[in-house]
Tab-separated table of N, CA and C in Angstrom:
chain	number	residue	atom	x	y	z
K	1341	MET	N	33.888	8.256	-9.931
K	1341	MET	CA	35.241	6.900	-10.994
K	1341	MET	C	35.231	5.527	-10.212
K	1342	ASN	N	34.770	5.040	-9.645
K	1342	ASN	CA	34.388	4.603	-7.738
K	1342	ASN	C	34.474	2.626	-9.155
K	1343	TYR	N	33.795	2.887	-9.790
K	1343	TYR	CA	33.491	1.710	-10.650
K	1343	TYR	C	34.470	1.041	-11.467
K	1344	LEU	N	35.253	2.196	-11.525
K	1344	LEU	CA	36.899	1.319	-12.045
K	1344	LEU	C	37.512	0.741	-11.682
K	1345	ARG	N	37.240	0.497	-10.142
K	1345	ARG	CA	37.693	-0.471	-9.262
K	1345	ARG	C	37.920	-1.913	-9.154
K	1346	GLY	N	36.919	-2.266	-9.951
K	1346	GLY	CA	36.260	-3.128	-10.342
K	1346	GLY	C	37.362	-3.807	-11.413
K	1347	PHE	N	38.018	-3.157	-12.081
K	1347	PHE	CA	38.787	-3.476	-13.540
K	1347	PHE	C	40.148	-2.919	-13.232
K	1348	ILE	N	40.222	-3.114	-11.679
K	1348	ILE	CA	42.310	-2.642	-11.694
K	1348	ILE	C	43.478	-4.487	-11.437
K	1349	ALA	N	42.204	-5.433	-12.295
K	1349	ALA	CA	42.894	-6.272	-12.453
K	1349	ALA	C	43.356	-6.631	-13.702
K	1350	TRP	N	42.449	-6.223	-14.505
K	1350	TRP	CA	42.617	-5.824	-15.781
K	1350	TRP	C	43.416	-5.543	-16.824
K	1351	ILE	N	43.114	-4.168	-15.583
K	1351	ILE	CA	44.296	-2.687	-16.233
K	1351	ILE	C	46.225	-3.318	-15.777
K	1352	ALA	N	45.805	-4.394	-14.475
K	1352	ALA	CA	47.642	-4.672	-14.271
K	1352	ALA	C	47.249	-5.573	-15.087
K	1353	PHE	N	46.516	-6.967	-15.356
K	1353	PHE	CA	47.111	-7.458	-17.001
K	1353	PHE	C	47.444	-7.351	-17.818
K	1354	ALA	N	46.429	-6.148	-17.872
K	1354	ALA	CA	46.931	-5.477	-19.081
K	1354	ALA	C	49.228	-4.452	-19.619
K	1355	ILE	N	48.427	-4.062	-18.396
K	1355	ILE	CA	50.451	-3.167	-18.004
K	1355	ILE	C	51.253	-4.718	-17.754
K	1356	VAL	N	51.386	-5.405	-17.328
K	1356	VAL	CA	52.673	-6.199	-17.181
K	1356	VAL	C	52.148	-7.484	-18.279
K	1357	SER	N	50.834	-8.043	-18.716
K	1357	SER	CA	51.220	-8.452	-20.263
K	1357	SER	C	52.065	-8.085	-21.305
K	1358	SER	N	52.267	-6.913	-21.111
K	1358	SER	CA	53.262	-6.251	-22.703
K	1358	SER	C	54.756	-6.207	-22.215
K	1359	TYR	N	54.713	-7.070	-20.869
K	1359	TYR	CA	56.271	-7.856	-20.993
K	1359	TYR	C	56.312	-9.341	-21.240
K	1360	ASP	N	55.640	-9.574	-20.173
K	1360	ASP	CA	54.839	-11.558	-20.481
K	1360	ASP	C	53.872	-11.571	-19.159
K	1361	TRP	N	53.006	-12.139	-20.806
K	1361	TRP	CA	51.240	-12.607	-20.650
K	1361	TRP	C	51.115	-13.326	-19.617
K	1362	ARG	N	52.225	-14.212	-19.226
K	1362	ARG	CA	52.077	-15.284	-18.078
K	1362	ARG	C	51.527	-14.807	-16.816
K	1363	TRP	N	52.740	-13.368	-16.848
K	1363	TRP	CA	52.847	-13.236	-15.581
K	1363	TRP	C	52.167	-11.158	-14.973
K	1364	GLY	N	51.649	-11.626	-16.267
K	1364	GLY	CA	50.340	-10.646	-16.010
K	1364	GLY	C	49.870	-11.170	-15.775
K	1365	ALA	N	48.394	-12.583	-16.620
K	1365	ALA	CA	47.915	-13.183	-15.713
K	1365	ALA	C	48.225	-13.289	-14.059
K	1366	ALA	N	49.360	-13.833	-13.752
K	1366	ALA	CA	49.846	-14.213	-12.198
K	1366	ALA	C	49.780	-12.691	-11.162
K	1367	ALA	N	49.856	-11.710	-12.111
K	1367	ALA	CA	49.717	-9.997	-11.173
K	1367	ALA	C	48.088	-10.112	-10.778
K	1368	ALA	N	47.172	-10.643	-11.879
K	1368	ALA	CA	46.662	-10.029	-12.142
K	1368	ALA	C	45.566	-11.055	-10.418
K	1369	LEU	N	45.794	-11.911	-11.522
K	1369	LEU	CA	45.515	-12.792	-10.323
K	1369	LEU	C	44.991	-12.129	-8.923
K	1370	ALA	N	46.731	-11.954	-8.811
K	1370	ALA	CA	47.136	-11.159	-7.056
K	1370	ALA	C	46.769	-9.933	-6.932
K	1371	VAL	N	46.535	-9.814	-7.068
K	1371	VAL	CA	45.020	-8.047	-7.283
K	1371	VAL	C	43.961	-8.459	-7.322
K	1372	ALA	N	43.470	-9.175	-8.659
K	1372	ALA	CA	41.544	-9.426	-8.233
K	1372	ALA	C	41.645	-10.708	-6.991
K	1373	VAL	N	42.497	-11.440	-6.168
K	1373	VAL	CA	41.786	-11.821	-4.993
K	1373	VAL	C	42.349	-11.152	-4.033
K	1374	GLY	N	43.230	-9.778	-3.815
K	1374	GLY	CA	43.765	-9.050	-2.725
K	1374	GLY	C	42.677	-8.133	-3.187
K	1375	LEU	N	41.341	-7.884	-3.982
K	1375	LEU	CA	40.587	-6.643	-4.364
K	1375	LEU	C	39.322	-7.681	-3.624
K	1376	LEU	N	39.134	-8.806	-4.062
K	1376	LEU	CA	37.930	-9.900	-2.820
K	1376	LEU	C	38.053	-9.669	-2.276
K	1377	VAL	N	39.323	-10.146	-1.632
K	1377	VAL	CA	38.767	-10.557	0.380
K	1377	VAL	C	39.121	-9.316	0.520
K	1378	GLN	N	39.602	-8.183	0.331
K	1378	GLN	CA	39.376	-6.900	1.117
K	1378	GLN	C	37.509	-6.373	0.784
K	1379	ASP	N	37.423	-6.806	-0.261
K	1379	ASP	CA	35.934	-6.070	-0.677
K	1379	ASP	C	35.302	-6.958	0.874
K	1380	LEU	N	35.352	-8.475	1.048
K	1380	LEU	CA	34.263	-9.647	1.421
K	1380	LEU	C	34.398	-8.614	3.221
K	1381	ARG	N	35.630	-8.767	3.189
K	1381	ARG	CA	36.162	-7.892	5.107
K	1381	ARG	C	35.635	-6.943	5.456
K	1382	SER	N	35.674	-5.908	3.388
K	1382	SER	CA	35.133	-4.679	4.708
K	1382	SER	C	33.278	-4.848	4.111
K	1383	GLY	N	32.622	-5.530	4.356
K	1383	GLY	CA	31.153	-5.789	4.334
K	1383	GLY	C	30.364	-6.507	3.134
K	1384	ALA	N	31.111	-6.116	1.816
K	1384	ALA	CA	30.052	-6.740	0.916
K	1384	ALA	C	29.923	-7.942	0.635
K	1385	THR	N	29.068	-7.709	-0.213
K	1385	THR	CA	28.377	-9.159	0.269
K	1385	THR	C	28.351	-9.788	-1.195
K	1386	ALA	N	29.105	-11.413	-1.215
K	1386	ALA	CA	29.204	-11.820	-2.390
K	1386	ALA	C	28.456	-11.288	-3.966
K	1387	ASP	N	26.954	-11.155	-3.866
K	1387	ASP	CA	26.138	-10.871	-4.997
K	1387	ASP	C	26.267	-9.584	-5.062
K	1388	SER	N	26.998	-8.494	-4.596
K	1388	SER	CA	27.690	-7.552	-5.084
K	1388	SER	C	29.559	-7.439	-6.014
K	1389	LEU	N	29.698	-8.584	-5.391
K	1389	LEU	CA	31.322	-8.789	-6.527
K	1389	LEU	C	31.175	-9.487	-7.246
K	1390	ILE	N	30.461	-9.286	-8.072
K	1390	ILE	CA	30.568	-10.863	-9.343
K	1390	ILE	C	31.664	-10.659	-10.065
K	1391	LEU	N	31.933	-9.315	-10.246
K	1391	LEU	CA	32.968	-8.827	-11.403
K	1391	LEU	C	33.777	-9.390	-10.697
K	1392	GLU	N	33.733	-8.999	-9.519
K	1392	GLU	CA	35.610	-9.411	-9.092
K	1392	GLU	C	35.674	-10.497	-8.610
K	1393	GLN	N	34.107	-11.376	-8.749
K	1393	GLN	CA	34.761	-12.894	-8.760
K	1393	GLN	C	34.557	-13.931	-10.368
K	1394	SER	N	34.331	-13.241	-11.155
K	1394	SER	CA	34.616	-13.266	-12.642
K	1394	SER	C	36.076	-13.218	-12.566
K	1395	SER	N	37.025	-12.005	-12.471
K	1395	SER	CA	38.099	-12.286	-12.389
K	1395	SER	C	38.610	-12.925	-11.909
K	1396	VAL	N	38.574	-13.404	-10.722
K	1396	VAL	CA	39.494	-14.163	-10.018
K	1396	VAL	C	39.277	-15.709	-10.952
K	1397	LEU	N	38.590	-15.936	-11.164
K	1397	LEU	CA	38.028	-17.618	-11.839
K	1397	LEU	C	38.874	-16.892	-13.312
K	1398	PHE	N	38.888	-15.970	-14.067
K	1398	PHE	CA	39.574	-15.712	-15.509
K	1398	PHE	C	40.637	-16.359	-15.416
K	1399	PHE	N	41.318	-15.586	-13.973
K	1399	PHE	CA	43.085	-14.631	-13.852
K	1399	PHE	C	43.478	-16.283	-13.096
K	1400	ALA	N	42.155	-17.059	-12.929
K	1400	ALA	CA	43.330	-18.228	-12.702
K	1400	ALA	C	43.234	-19.858	-13.216
K	1401	VAL	N	42.436	-19.742	-13.790
K	1401	VAL	CA	42.354	-20.291	-15.244
K	1401	VAL	C	43.471	-20.288	-16.242
K	1402	LEU	N	43.551	-19.000	-16.156
K	1402	LEU	CA	44.658	-18.381	-17.595
K	1402	LEU	C	46.030	-18.102	-16.615
K	1403	THR	N	46.278	-18.296	-15.528
K	1403	THR	CA	47.334	-18.296	-15.253
K	1403	THR	C	48.133	-20.207	-14.864
K	1404	VAL	N	46.851	-20.694	-14.689
K	1404	VAL	CA	47.466	-22.416	-15.059
K	1404	VAL	C	47.738	-22.346	-16.601
K	1405	LEU	N	47.325	-22.420	-17.033
K	1405	LEU	CA	46.467	-22.089	-18.765
K	1405	LEU	C	48.351	-21.673	-19.317
K	1406	GLY	N	49.372	-21.050	-18.873
K	1406	GLY	CA	49.651	-19.995	-19.433
K	1406	GLY	C	50.991	-20.614	-18.370
K	1407	PHE	N	51.713	-20.650	-17.549
K	1407	PHE	CA	52.794	-21.298	-16.885
K	1407	PHE	C	52.733	-22.774	-17.512
K	1408	SER	N	51.413	-23.840	-17.234
K	1408	SER	CA	51.642	-24.727	-18.069
K	1408	SER	C	51.487	-25.225	-19.810
K	1409	CYS	N	51.282	-24.045	-20.212
K	1409	CYS	CA	51.339	-24.390	-22.574
K	1409	CYS	C	51.984	-23.105	-22.168
K	1410	PRO	N	52.912	-23.087	-22.297
K	1410	PRO	CA	53.648	-21.181	-22.228
K	1410	PRO	C	54.265	-21.264	-23.769
K	1411	ASP	N	53.900	-21.801	-24.765
K	1411	ASP	CA	54.192	-21.674	-26.314
K	1411	ASP	C	52.600	-21.405	-27.250
K	1412	SER	N	51.848	-21.661	-26.199
K	1412	SER	CA	50.512	-21.644	-26.444
K	1412	SER	C	50.152	-20.702	-27.552
K	1413	ALA	N	48.539	-20.456	-28.031
K	1413	ALA	CA	48.418	-18.961	-28.766
K	1413	ALA	C	47.806	-18.658	-27.878
K	1414	LEU	N	47.750	-18.724	-26.660
K	1414	LEU	CA	46.824	-17.752	-25.530
K	1414	LEU	C	47.857	-16.878	-24.859
K	1415	GLY	N	49.158	-16.622	-25.606
K	1415	GLY	CA	50.214	-15.270	-25.083
K	1415	GLY	C	48.890	-13.976	-26.214
K	1416	THR	N	49.189	-15.275	-27.640
K	1416	THR	CA	48.973	-13.981	-28.331
K	1416	THR	C	47.421	-13.176	-28.357
K	1417	TYR	N	46.242	-14.483	-28.010
K	1417	TYR	CA	44.354	-13.820	-27.590
K	1417	TYR	C	44.933	-13.978	-25.809
K	1418	SER	N	45.862	-13.997	-25.856
K	1418	SER	CA	45.530	-13.374	-23.786
K	1418	SER	C	44.291	-12.244	-24.741
K	1419	GLY	N	44.570	-10.833	-25.359
K	1419	GLY	CA	43.822	-10.051	-24.931
K	1419	GLY	C	42.343	-9.574	-25.091
K	1420	VAL	N	42.594	-10.343	-26.421
K	1420	VAL	CA	41.230	-11.064	-26.805
K	1420	VAL	C	40.265	-11.988	-26.059
K	1421	LEU	N	40.974	-13.011	-25.081
K	1421	LEU	CA	40.316	-13.660	-23.835
K	1421	LEU	C	39.775	-13.102	-23.163
K	1422	SER	N	40.711	-11.970	-22.518
K	1422	SER	CA	40.289	-11.382	-21.586
K	1422	SER	C	39.034	-10.520	-21.601
K	1423	LEU	N	38.670	-9.663	-22.943
K	1423	LEU	CA	37.655	-8.574	-23.024
K	1423	LEU	C	36.479	-9.676	-23.532
K	1424	GLY	N	36.611	-10.628	-24.267
K	1424	GLY	CA	35.652	-11.998	-24.513
K	1424	GLY	C	35.216	-12.279	-22.781
K	1425	TRP	N	36.100	-12.482	-22.348
K	1425	TRP	CA	35.028	-12.979	-20.756
K	1425	TRP	C	34.164	-12.097	-19.553
K	1426	LEU	N	35.093	-10.670	-20.090
K	1426	LEU	CA	34.186	-9.448	-19.455
K	1426	LEU	C	32.720	-9.426	-20.472
K	1427	ALA	N	32.388	-9.327	-21.505
K	1427	ALA	CA	31.703	-9.741	-22.200
K	1427	ALA	C	31.085	-10.803	-21.590
K	1428	LEU	N	31.443	-11.700	-22.033
K	1428	LEU	CA	30.176	-13.026	-21.191
K	1428	LEU	C	29.707	-12.602	-20.145
K	1429	THR	N	30.776	-12.096	-18.866
K	1429	THR	CA	30.408	-11.637	-17.915
K	1429	THR	C	29.097	-10.771	-18.366
K	1430	ALA	N	29.559	-9.715	-18.796
K	1430	ALA	CA	28.942	-8.869	-18.688
K	1430	ALA	C	27.429	-8.825	-19.219
K	1431	TRP	N	27.275	-9.645	-19.975
K	1431	TRP	CA	25.500	-9.873	-21.132
K	1431	TRP	C	24.956	-10.943	-20.223
K	1432	GLY	N	25.848	-11.811	-19.009
K	1432	GLY	CA	25.160	-13.457	-18.972
K	1432	GLY	C	24.933	-12.656	-17.379
K	1433	THR	N	25.253	-11.218	-16.783
K	1433	THR	CA	24.744	-10.822	-15.367
K	1433	THR	C	23.303	-9.790	-16.322
K	1434	VAL	N	23.300	-9.200	-17.184
K	1434	VAL	CA	22.069	-9.016	-17.671
K	1434	VAL	C	20.734	-9.924	-18.059
K	1435	VAL	N	21.708	-10.755	-18.428
K	1435	VAL	CA	20.213	-12.150	-18.991
K	1435	VAL	C	20.007	-12.290	-17.631
K	1436	VAL	N	20.493	-12.926	-16.342
K	1436	VAL	CA	20.149	-13.864	-15.870
K	1436	VAL	C	19.123	-12.418	-14.700
K	1437	GLY	N	19.550	-10.946	-15.474
K	1437	GLY	CA	18.638	-10.253	-13.768
K	1437	GLY	C	19.338	-9.409	-12.823
K	1438	ARG	N	20.484	-9.452	-13.484
K	1438	ARG	CA	21.411	-8.883	-12.263
K	1438	ARG	C	23.057	-8.359	-12.693
K	1439	PRO	N	22.351	-7.909	-13.594
K	1439	PRO	CA	23.647	-6.235	-13.441
K	1439	PRO	C	24.719	-6.002	-12.769
K	1440	PHE	N	26.360	-6.474	-13.582
K	1440	PHE	CA	27.592	-6.601	-13.052
K	1440	PHE	C	27.203	-4.910	-11.923
K	1441	THR	N	27.015	-3.790	-12.669
K	1441	THR	CA	27.019	-2.700	-11.729
K	1441	THR	C	26.255	-2.245	-10.542
K	1442	SER	N	25.052	-3.293	-10.771
K	1442	SER	CA	24.084	-3.203	-9.471
K	1442	SER	C	24.590	-3.670	-7.603
K	1443	GLY	N	25.673	-4.232	-8.401
K	1443	GLY	CA	26.909	-4.344	-7.413
K	1443	GLY	C	27.679	-3.079	-6.501
K	1444	ILE	N	27.800	-2.901	-7.944
K	1444	ILE	CA	28.834	-1.646	-7.598
K	1444	ILE	C	27.835	-0.311	-7.615
K	1445	ALA	N	26.901	-0.058	-7.731
K	1445	ALA	CA	26.114	1.284	-7.724
K	1445	ALA	C	25.408	1.013	-6.226
K	1446	LYS	N	25.400	-0.017	-5.787
K	1446	LYS	CA	25.051	-0.226	-4.359
K	1446	LYS	C	26.214	-0.194	-2.723
K	1447	ARG	N	27.289	-0.278	-4.041
K	1447	ARG	CA	27.845	0.058	-2.254
K	1447	ARG	C	27.554	1.854	-2.758
K	1448	HIS	N	26.550	2.307	-3.080
K	1448	HIS	CA	27.078	3.842	-3.135
K	1448	HIS	C	25.468	4.856	-2.863
K	1449	ALA	N	24.343	4.142	-3.669
K	1449	ALA	CA	23.114	4.262	-4.091
K	1449	ALA	C	22.399	3.657	-2.913
K	1450	PRO	N	21.453	4.703	-2.035
K	1450	PRO	CA	21.301	4.598	-0.383
K	1450	PRO	C	20.397	3.009	-0.377
K	1451	GLN	N	20.267	2.378	0.306
K	1451	GLN	CA	19.649	0.872	-0.069
K	1451	GLN	C	17.533	1.438	-0.324
K	1452	ALA	N	17.132	2.009	-0.252
K	1452	ALA	CA	15.861	2.351	-0.717
K	1452	ALA	C	15.392	2.359	-1.889
K	1453	VAL	N	16.386	2.900	-2.805
K	1453	VAL	CA	16.699	2.135	-4.230
K	1453	VAL	C	17.002	1.371	-4.909
K	1454	TRP	N	17.538	-0.068	-4.618
K	1454	TRP	CA	18.254	-1.151	-4.757
K	1454	TRP	C	17.402	-1.506	-5.155
K	1455	GLY	N	15.428	-1.778	-5.108
K	1455	GLY	CA	14.952	-2.382	-5.069
K	1455	GLY	C	14.012	-2.013	-6.263
K	1456	THR	N	13.996	-0.784	-6.889
K	1456	THR	CA	13.625	0.284	-7.435
K	1456	THR	C	13.260	-0.610	-8.958
K	1457	ALA	N	12.718	-0.167	-9.647
K	1457	ALA	CA	12.735	-0.695	-11.535
K	1457	ALA	C	13.606	0.229	-11.405
K	1458	PHE	N	13.439	1.899	-11.359
K	1458	PHE	CA	14.393	2.707	-12.184
K	1458	PHE	C	15.856	2.489	-11.840
K	1459	PHE	N	16.194	1.706	-10.199
K	1459	PHE	CA	17.271	1.433	-10.193
K	1459	PHE	C	17.751	-0.065	-11.226
K	1460	ARG	N	17.251	-0.673	-11.224
K	1460	ARG	CA	17.868	-1.933	-12.168
K	1460	ARG	C	17.957	-1.590	-13.710
K	1461	ARG	N	16.505	-0.723	-14.178
K	1461	ARG	CA	16.821	0.106	-15.438
K	1461	ARG	C	17.752	0.611	-15.361
K	1462	MET	N	18.247	1.445	-15.194
K	1462	MET	CA	19.581	2.077	-15.267
K	1462	MET	C	20.691	1.574	-15.049
K	1463	ASN	N	20.937	-0.056	-14.187
K	1463	ASN	CA	21.687	-0.816	-14.697
K	1463	ASN	C	22.621	-1.525	-15.677
K	1464	VAL	N	20.638	-2.070	-16.177
K	1464	VAL	CA	20.675	-2.617	-17.163
K	1464	VAL	C	21.494	-2.239	-18.367
K	1465	VAL	N	21.313	-0.943	-18.337
K	1465	VAL	CA	21.349	-0.094	-18.959
K	1465	VAL	C	23.108	0.593	-19.591
K	1466	ILE	N	23.074	0.337	-18.511
K	1466	ILE	CA	24.857	0.780	-17.952
K	1466	ILE	C	25.530	-0.875	-18.757
K	1467	THR	N	25.530	-2.089	-17.535
K	1467	THR	CA	25.616	-3.404	-18.124
K	1467	THR	C	25.555	-3.241	-19.563
K	1468	SER	N	24.355	-3.124	-20.087
K	1468	SER	CA	24.396	-3.195	-21.312
K	1468	SER	C	25.808	-2.405	-22.870
K	1469	VAL	N	26.008	-1.713	-21.816
K	1469	VAL	CA	26.805	-0.339	-22.626
K	1469	VAL	C	28.254	-1.405	-22.470
K	1470	TRP	N	28.681	-1.445	-21.276
K	1470	TRP	CA	29.707	-2.675	-21.148
K	1470	TRP	C	30.029	-3.208	-22.112
K	1471	ALA	N	28.687	-3.806	-21.878
K	1471	ALA	CA	28.996	-5.626	-22.268
K	1471	ALA	C	29.241	-5.315	-24.461
K	1472	ALA	N	28.611	-4.491	-24.260
K	1472	ALA	CA	28.368	-3.984	-25.672
K	1472	ALA	C	30.483	-3.226	-26.498
K	1473	ALA	N	30.371	-3.146	-25.524
K	1473	ALA	CA	31.601	-2.308	-25.390
K	1473	ALA	C	32.926	-3.915	-25.384
K	1474	PHE	N	33.183	-3.898	-24.550
K	1474	PHE	CA	34.013	-5.260	-24.214
K	1474	PHE	C	33.851	-6.494	-25.959
K	1475	THR	N	32.525	-6.562	-26.186
K	1475	THR	CA	32.080	-7.187	-27.149
K	1475	THR	C	32.453	-6.356	-28.506
K	1476	LEU	N	32.217	-5.391	-29.163
K	1476	LEU	CA	33.751	-5.249	-30.428
K	1476	LEU	C	34.706	-4.631	-30.320
K	1477	SER	N	35.415	-4.961	-28.293
K	1477	SER	CA	36.694	-4.661	-28.422
K	1477	SER	C	37.422	-6.034	-28.682
K	1478	ALA	N	36.648	-6.864	-28.297
K	1478	ALA	CA	37.049	-8.194	-28.490
K	1478	ALA	C	37.601	-8.308	-29.522
K	1479	VAL	N	36.258	-8.446	-30.644
K	1479	VAL	CA	36.564	-8.739	-31.855
K	1479	VAL	C	37.680	-7.718	-32.810
K	1480	ALA	N	37.760	-6.525	-32.441
K	1480	ALA	CA	38.104	-5.499	-33.067
K	1480	ALA	C	39.640	-6.486	-32.967
K	1481	LEU	N	39.847	-6.145	-31.344
K	1481	LEU	CA	41.201	-6.892	-31.309
K	1481	LEU	C	41.577	-8.291	-32.122
K	1482	ALA	N	40.911	-9.324	-31.714
K	1482	ALA	CA	40.876	-10.489	-32.514
K	1482	ALA	C	41.145	-10.387	-34.119
K	1483	ALA	N	40.385	-9.063	-34.762
K	1483	ALA	CA	40.775	-8.729	-35.927
K	1483	ALA	C	42.544	-7.844	-36.181
K	1484	VAL	N	42.758	-6.934	-35.318
K	1484	VAL	CA	44.112	-6.418	-35.472
K	1484	VAL	C	45.295	-7.843	-35.020
K	1485	ARG	N	45.106	-8.607	-34.001
K	1485	ARG	CA	45.512	-9.583	-33.766
K	1485	ARG	C	46.027	-10.773	-34.946
K	1486	ALA	N	44.560	-10.936	-35.720
K	1486	ALA	CA	45.083	-11.397	-36.683
K	1486	ALA	C	45.550	-10.981	-37.920
K	1487	GLU	N	45.425	-10.152	-38.467
K	1487	GLU	CA	46.675	-8.761	-39.126
K	1487	GLU	C	48.228	-8.731	-39.270
K	1488	GLY	N	48.013	-9.021	-37.452
K	1488	GLY	CA	49.242	-8.288	-37.461
K	1488	GLY	C	49.971	-7.351	-36.866
K	1489	LEU	N	48.597	-6.349	-37.030
K	1489	LEU	CA	48.900	-4.398	-36.862
K	1489	LEU	C	49.511	-3.952	-35.789
K	1490	GLY	N	50.036	-5.010	-34.685
K	1490	GLY	CA	50.884	-5.108	-33.274
K	1490	GLY	C	50.162	-3.570	-32.256
K	1491	SER	N	51.341	-3.815	-31.541
K	1491	SER	CA	50.462	-2.703	-30.684
K	1491	SER	C	50.384	-1.055	-30.388
K	1492	GLY	N	50.450	-0.667	-31.364
K	1492	GLY	CA	50.384	0.690	-31.630
K	1492	GLY	C	49.021	0.973	-31.790
K	1493	VAL	N	48.221	-0.739	-32.659
K	1493	VAL	CA	46.664	-0.333	-32.951
K	1493	VAL	C	45.990	-0.523	-31.901
K	1494	SER	N	46.666	-2.370	-31.209
K	1494	SER	CA	45.794	-2.896	-30.385
K	1494	SER	C	45.847	-2.168	-28.370
K	1495	ILE	N	46.511	-1.283	-28.765
K	1495	ILE	CA	46.704	-0.740	-27.097
K	1495	ILE	C	45.243	0.033	-27.219
K	1496	PRO	N	45.500	1.229	-28.617
K	1496	PRO	CA	44.050	1.765	-28.332
K	1496	PRO	C	42.966	1.190	-28.303
K	1497	VAL	N	42.258	-0.156	-29.152
K	1497	VAL	CA	41.533	-0.683	-29.030
K	1497	VAL	C	40.700	-1.477	-27.881
K	1498	GLN	N	42.221	-1.503	-27.123
K	1498	GLN	CA	42.109	-2.159	-25.778
K	1498	GLN	C	41.737	-1.016	-24.155
K	1499	ILE	N	42.225	-0.033	-25.164
K	1499	ILE	CA	42.213	1.538	-23.244
K	1499	ILE	C	40.688	2.102	-24.821
K	1500	ALA	N	40.168	1.754	-25.372
K	1500	ALA	CA	38.816	2.400	-25.861
K	1500	ALA	C	37.406	1.833	-25.517
K	1501	GLY	N	37.892	0.097	-25.178
K	1501	GLY	CA	36.935	-0.715	-24.286
K	1501	GLY	C	36.171	-0.558	-23.200
K	1502	PHE	N	37.546	-0.054	-22.290
K	1502	PHE	CA	37.153	0.794	-21.059
K	1502	PHE	C	36.817	2.173	-20.996
K	1503	VAL	N	37.662	2.772	-21.469
K	1503	VAL	CA	37.386	4.524	-21.027
K	1503	VAL	C	35.662	5.250	-22.352
K	1504	VAL	N	36.101	4.509	-23.289
K	1504	VAL	CA	34.078	4.621	-23.574
K	1504	VAL	C	32.621	4.770	-22.930
K	1505	PRO	N	32.646	2.875	-22.650
K	1505	PRO	CA	31.758	2.469	-21.576
K	1505	PRO	C	31.919	3.502	-20.223
K	1506	ALA	N	33.339	4.037	-19.614
K	1506	ALA	CA	33.206	4.750	-18.489
K	1506	ALA	C	32.481	6.305	-18.758
K	1507	MET	N	33.151	6.820	-19.687
K	1507	MET	CA	32.200	7.955	-20.150
K	1507	MET	C	31.245	8.209	-20.295
K	1508	PHE	N	30.138	6.885	-20.503
K	1508	PHE	CA	29.093	6.492	-20.946
K	1508	PHE	C	28.281	6.607	-18.913
K	1509	THR	N	28.693	5.532	-18.440
K	1509	THR	CA	29.015	5.908	-17.871
K	1509	THR	C	28.144	6.666	-16.841
K	1510	ALA	N	29.025	7.791	-16.400
K	1510	ALA	CA	29.352	8.964	-16.040
K	1510	ALA	C	28.130	9.811	-16.601
K	1511	ARG	N	28.263	10.382	-18.038
K	1511	ARG	CA	27.304	10.618	-18.376
K	1511	ARG	C	25.580	9.991	-18.325
K	1512	TYR	N	25.662	9.217	-18.128
K	1512	TYR	CA	24.507	8.305	-18.258
K	1512	TYR	C	23.768	9.265	-17.142
K	1513	ARG	N	24.728	8.496	-15.861
K	1513	ARG	CA	24.576	8.412	-14.543
K	1513	ARG	C	23.824	10.448	-14.366
K	1514	GLU	N	24.301	11.339	-15.033
K	1514	GLU	CA	24.293	12.945	-14.167
K	1514	GLU	C	22.928	12.985	-15.194
K	1515	SER	N	22.881	12.116	-16.216
K	1515	SER	CA	21.959	12.946	-17.177
K	1515	SER	C	20.273	12.277	-16.660
K	1516	VAL	N	20.435	11.346	-15.957
K	1516	VAL	CA	19.677	10.449	-15.696
K	1516	VAL	C	19.272	11.373	-14.574
K	1517	ARG	N	20.038	11.815	-13.772
K	1517	ARG	CA	19.958	12.763	-12.302
K	1517	ARG	C	19.633	13.974	-12.617
K	1518	ALA	N	19.885	14.768	-13.320
K	1518	ALA	CA	19.943	16.149	-13.409
K	1518	ALA	C	17.929	15.809	-14.245
K	1519	ARG	N	17.154	14.598	-14.540
K	1519	ARG	CA	16.106	14.213	-16.169
K	1519	ARG	C	15.309	13.817	-14.289
K	1520	ARG	N	16.052	13.750	-13.194
K	1520	ARG	CA	14.956	13.071	-12.046
K	1520	ARG	C	14.755	14.716	-11.505
K	1521	VAL	N	15.655	14.924	-11.337
K	1521	VAL	CA	15.566	16.793	-10.250
K	1521	VAL	C	14.982	17.526	-11.522
K	1522	ALA	N	14.956	17.485	-12.542
K	1522	ALA	CA	13.807	18.437	-13.570
K	1522	ALA	C	12.281	18.095	-13.245
K	1523	GLN	N	12.333	16.374	-13.067
K	1523	GLN	CA	10.979	16.182	-12.938
K	1523	GLN	C	10.228	16.765	-11.033
């Protein structure tokens, strides 16, 4: 589950935002910057840190907007915006042919497989599932917010947006490994 590391800032945002969305954004920004710096110092290349860079950008903008416009609707829709941003990031990386999960996978896969069609295809599938989950979760959360259904509904929607693709990723990787071994 090492791929969940890239989402630590988003998890921090979700937790702290339940108290105050502006401080949630600031906390997430601090976490995102810290993780990015740590990854760069450990030798990770910038092209393998797409999610981390995207997180820093999103939370930097949200923090500035949050503290400069504290009474805006951003607070109400910050969860929707965050899931929407993640969806745009994920879909964008698929469209440009550099799925964000590739960078994560490269930290654990042998360099010999990075350029293979198999590696690329596997990461397109996994990233597409994450992108679809973020998209559906953002839409569902927008509907929940518009209907005023509260945190009893919004929290499970947000959790599902991360748990479902995480479970898929784990199972898909195992399924692909089992098929390759069987061949």
